[in-house]
Coordinates of C-alpha atoms and ligand atoms in Angstrom, one line a residue:
V1 CA 21.1 -1.4 -15.3
S2 CA 23.1 0.7 -12.9
A3 CA 24.8 -1.2 -10.1
A4 CA 24.7 2.1 -8.1
T5 CA 20.9 2.2 -7.5
P6 CA 20.3 -0.7 -4.8
A7 CA 16.8 -2.4 -4.7
P8 CA 14.2 -0.4 -3.1
L9 CA 13.5 -1.0 0.4
H10 CA 10.0 0.6 0.6
V11 CA 7.8 0.0 -2.3
A12 CA 4.1 1.3 -2.4
I13 CA 1.7 0.3 -4.8
I14 CA -1.7 2.0 -6.0
M15 CA -3.6 -0.9 -7.0
D16 CA -5.9 0.3 -9.7
G17 CA -7.9 -1.2 -12.5
N18 CA -9.9 -4.0 -10.9
G19 CA -13.3 -2.6 -12.3
R20 CA -11.8 -2.4 -15.9
W21 CA -10.4 -5.8 -15.6
A22 CA -13.8 -7.2 -14.7
H23 CA -15.6 -5.0 -17.4
R24 CA -13.5 -6.4 -20.1
R25 CA -14.7 -9.9 -19.1
G26 CA -18.2 -8.9 -18.7
L27 CA -18.1 -9.6 -15.0
A28 CA -19.3 -7.5 -12.0
R29 CA -16.9 -5.1 -10.3
S30 CA -16.8 -7.2 -7.4
A31 CA -15.2 -10.0 -9.4
G32 CA -12.4 -7.6 -10.1
H33 CA -11.8 -6.8 -6.6
R34 CA -11.7 -10.5 -5.9
A35 CA -9.1 -11.1 -8.5
G36 CA -7.4 -8.2 -7.1
A37 CA -6.9 -9.9 -3.9
G38 CA -5.3 -12.8 -5.7
A39 CA -2.7 -10.2 -7.1
V40 CA -2.0 -9.0 -3.5
E41 CA -1.1 -12.6 -2.7
R42 CA 1.3 -13.0 -5.5
T43 CA 3.0 -9.7 -4.7
V44 CA 3.5 -10.1 -1.1
E45 CA 5.0 -13.6 -1.9
A46 CA 7.4 -12.3 -4.4
A47 CA 8.5 -9.1 -2.4
P48 CA 11.1 -10.7 -0.1
S49 CA 13.1 -12.1 -2.9
Q50 CA 13.2 -8.6 -4.6
G51 CA 14.9 -7.2 -1.5
I52 CA 11.7 -5.4 -0.5
G53 CA 11.6 -4.7 3.3
T54 CA 8.4 -2.8 3.5
L55 CA 5.4 -3.0 0.9
T56 CA 2.5 -0.5 1.4
L57 CA -0.8 -1.3 -0.5
Y58 CA -3.5 1.3 -1.1
A59 CA -6.7 -0.9 -0.4
F60 CA -9.2 1.7 0.4
S61 CA -9.1 5.2 0.2
A62 CA -11.0 7.8 2.7
D63 CA -12.6 8.8 -0.6
N64 CA -13.6 5.2 -1.5
W65 CA -16.7 5.6 1.0
K66 CA -18.3 7.6 -1.8
R67 CA -18.6 4.3 -3.8
P68 CA -22.1 2.3 -4.0
A69 CA -22.7 0.7 -0.7
D70 CA -22.6 -2.7 -2.2
E71 CA -19.0 -2.3 -3.5
V72 CA -17.8 -0.8 -0.3
S73 CA -19.1 -3.7 1.5
T74 CA -17.4 -6.1 -1.0
L75 CA -14.1 -4.4 -0.5
M76 CA -14.5 -4.4 3.4
G77 CA -15.4 -8.2 3.2
L78 CA -12.4 -9.0 1.1
L79 CA -10.2 -7.1 3.5
R80 CA -11.7 -8.7 6.6
R81 CA -11.2 -12.1 4.9
Y82 CA -7.8 -11.3 3.8
L83 CA -6.7 -10.4 7.4
R84 CA -8.3 -13.5 8.8
R85 CA -7.1 -16.0 6.3
E86 CA -3.6 -14.8 5.6
R87 CA -2.2 -14.0 9.1
R88 CA -1.2 -17.7 9.6
R89 CA 0.7 -17.8 6.3
C90 CA 2.1 -14.5 7.2
V91 CA 3.5 -16.0 10.5
E92 CA 5.0 -18.8 8.8
N93 CA 6.7 -16.6 6.1
G94 CA 8.0 -13.9 8.6
V95 CA 5.5 -11.3 7.2
R96 CA 4.4 -8.5 9.7
L97 CA 0.9 -7.0 8.9
S98 CA 0.2 -3.4 9.7
V99 CA -3.0 -1.6 8.9
I100 CA -2.6 2.2 8.2
G101 CA -5.3 4.8 8.0
R102 CA -8.1 5.8 10.4
R103 CA -9.9 3.1 12.5
D104 CA -12.9 5.0 13.8
R105 CA -15.2 4.6 10.8
L106 CA -14.4 0.9 10.3
D107 CA -16.9 -1.7 11.6
A108 CA -15.8 -3.4 15.0
E109 CA -15.4 -6.8 13.4
I110 CA -12.6 -5.5 10.8
V111 CA -11.0 -3.7 13.6
R112 CA -10.9 -6.8 15.5
Q113 CA -9.3 -8.6 12.4
I114 CA -6.8 -5.7 12.3
E115 CA -5.8 -5.9 15.9
R116 CA -5.4 -9.9 15.8
A117 CA -3.4 -9.7 12.6
E118 CA -1.1 -7.1 13.8
A119 CA -0.7 -8.9 17.3
E120 CA 0.0 -12.4 15.7
T121 CA 2.3 -11.3 13.1
A122 CA 4.2 -8.7 15.2
S123 CA 7.6 -10.8 15.3
G124 CA 7.8 -10.9 11.5
S125 CA 10.9 -9.6 10.3
R126 CA 11.4 -10.8 6.7
L127 CA 8.7 -8.2 5.3
T128 CA 6.3 -5.6 6.6
V129 CA 3.1 -5.5 4.7
R130 CA 1.2 -2.2 5.3
I131 CA -2.4 -2.2 4.0
A132 CA -4.0 1.3 3.7
I133 CA -7.7 1.2 4.8
D134 CA -9.7 4.4 5.2
Y135 CA -6.5 6.4 4.4
S136 CA -6.0 9.8 3.1
A137 CA -2.3 11.4 3.2
R138 CA -3.6 14.9 3.8
E139 CA -5.8 13.8 6.6
A140 CA -2.8 11.8 8.0
I141 CA -0.6 15.0 7.6
A142 CA -3.2 17.1 9.2
A143 CA -3.4 14.7 12.2
A144 CA 0.3 14.6 12.7
A145 CA 0.5 18.4 12.6
H146 CA -2.1 18.5 15.2
S147 CA -0.2 16.3 17.5
A148 CA 2.8 18.5 16.9
S149 CA 1.2 21.6 17.9
G150 CA 2.7 22.9 21.3
L151 CA 6.0 21.0 20.7
P152 CA 9.2 22.9 19.8
A153 CA 10.3 23.0 16.1
L154 CA 10.6 19.6 14.7
S155 CA 12.9 18.1 12.1
T156 CA 11.4 16.4 9.2
A157 CA 12.5 12.9 10.9
D158 CA 10.7 13.9 14.0
F159 CA 7.5 14.7 12.0
S160 CA 7.8 11.5 10.0
A161 CA 7.6 9.7 13.4
L162 CA 4.5 11.6 14.3
L163 CA 3.0 10.8 11.0
N164 CA 3.6 7.1 11.5
R165 CA 2.2 7.2 14.8
A166 CA -1.0 9.2 13.4
I167 CA -1.8 6.3 10.9
H168 CA -1.2 3.5 13.4
S169 CA 1.9 2.1 11.5
S170 CA 3.7 -0.4 13.5
P171 CA 6.5 -0.5 13.1
P172 CA 7.1 3.0 11.6
A173 CA 8.1 2.8 7.9
P174 CA 10.8 4.7 6.1
D175 CA 10.3 6.9 3.3
V176 CA 8.9 5.3 0.0
D177 CA 11.7 4.5 -2.5
L178 CA 9.6 3.3 -5.3
L179 CA 5.9 4.1 -5.9
I180 CA 4.0 1.9 -8.6
R181 CA 0.6 2.6 -10.0
T182 CA -1.1 0.1 -12.3
S183 CA -3.7 0.5 -14.9
G184 CA -2.2 3.6 -16.9
E185 CA -3.4 6.3 -14.5
K186 CA -0.8 8.8 -13.5
R187 CA -2.0 10.3 -10.2
L188 CA -1.1 10.0 -6.6
S189 CA -4.7 10.2 -5.4
D190 CA -3.9 11.3 -1.8
F191 CA -1.5 8.4 -1.1
L192 CA 1.7 8.9 1.1
L193 CA 2.3 12.5 -0.1
W194 CA 4.9 13.0 2.7
E195 CA 6.6 9.9 2.4
C196 CA 7.0 10.0 -1.3
A197 CA 9.0 13.2 -1.2
Y198 CA 11.9 11.4 -3.2
A199 CA 10.2 8.3 -4.4
E200 CA 10.8 7.2 -7.9
L201 CA 7.3 6.9 -9.9
V202 CA 6.7 3.9 -12.1
F203 CA 3.4 3.5 -13.9
T204 CA 2.4 0.5 -15.7
D205 CA -0.7 -0.2 -18.0
T206 CA -1.2 -3.6 -16.4
L207 CA -4.5 -3.9 -14.6
W208 CA -4.0 -4.7 -10.9
P209 CA -5.5 -8.4 -11.1
D210 CA -2.9 -9.1 -13.8
F211 CA -0.1 -7.8 -11.5
G212 CA 2.4 -10.3 -9.9
A213 CA 5.9 -11.4 -9.5
D214 CA 7.1 -10.4 -13.2
E215 CA 5.4 -7.1 -13.1
L216 CA 7.1 -6.4 -9.8
A217 CA 10.4 -7.3 -11.1
R218 CA 10.0 -5.1 -14.2
A219 CA 9.0 -2.2 -12.0
I220 CA 12.1 -2.7 -9.8
A221 CA 14.4 -3.1 -12.8
E222 CA 13.1 0.4 -14.2
F223 CA 13.8 1.7 -10.5
Q224 CA 17.4 0.6 -10.8
K225 CA 17.9 2.4 -14.1
R226 CA 17.0 5.7 -12.4
H227 CA 19.6 7.8 -10.7
R228 CA 18.5 9.0 -7.5
R229 CA 20.1 12.3 -6.6
F230 CA 18.0 13.6 -3.6
G231 CA 18.6 17.2 -4.7
M232 CA 22.3 16.8 -5.1
V233 CA 24.6 16.7 -8.3
S234 CA 24.8 13.3 -10.0
A235 CA 28.1 11.6 -9.3
T236 CA 28.4 10.8 -13.0
A237 CA 27.4 14.1 -14.4
Ligands
LIG1 C1 -8.9 0.1 -7.7 O1 -9.8 -0.4 -8.8 C2 -8.9 -0.8 -6.6 C3 -9.4 -0.6 -5.5 C4 -10.2 0.5 -5.2 C5 -9.5 -1.6 -4.4 C6 -8.0 -2.4 -4.2 C7 -8.5 -3.6 -3.4 C8 -8.0 -4.8 -3.8 C9 -7.0 -5.0 -4.6 C10 -8.7 -6.0 -3.2 C11 -8.4 -6.5 -1.8 C12 -7.2 -6.0 -1.3 C13 -6.5 -6.6 -0.1 C14 -5.3 -6.0 0.4 C15 -6.7 -8.0 0.1 P1 -11.0 0.3 -9.4 O2 -12.0 -0.4 -8.8 O3 -10.8 1.8 -9.2 O4 -10.7 0.0 -10.8 P2 -11.1 0.8 -12.0 O5 -10.4 2.1 -12.2 O6 -10.8 0.1 -13.2 O7 -12.8 0.8 -12.0

């Protein structure tokens, strides 16, 4: 393990494989999503001790509206419950919750839970957990570009600030250092395309409901073996 690569400050996860996890057990897909919510709790709990400052989780993409209505409502129910149930534990653990994505297509009750969770956890400084709901990176980039029209030329840092605002990220997040996708799929699926410009990508065959502290530590160990160059020449080359 190279001592030169520090722990990733911002880790993003595409939580995939809930359906397959359930199918292998002869269970309904909803059981996989429920088990996935358990993996979220384990991962959030493990993150601060791994040196992570921001954890962004892809819970519901803009394209997930195309799933069957009962699955959409199961997922929305789980998210609503998570925001309601976990916010106290987040406050106790110094975790700040933020939901990124669009809000205009969510029902009023989940928007209320989002606003309460964000307000009540706003002073958390140990870890920021961003949950992406009705999120599309390309839509976010288009919205930020629209908000920039009429402004003078922007630096990439200025554009990042507009992008964070377009997705309601409070606080604004730094670029992603490590992107993890579970379940063996190797795609970005419209997640954090701008923010992952220099992210290291780690893919694991583990299905999301089986993910937890050990898997997170393994992904970080893999990250720390990489030599990040950001377009420069490696110091050891
Ligand atoms: C992908 O599995 C997973 C999702 C579309 C939803 C992610 C949601 C959760 C983990 C549950 C709740 C989240 C929080 C933050 C409490 P899939 O259904 O695409 O699996 P498959 O590819 O095996 O069918």
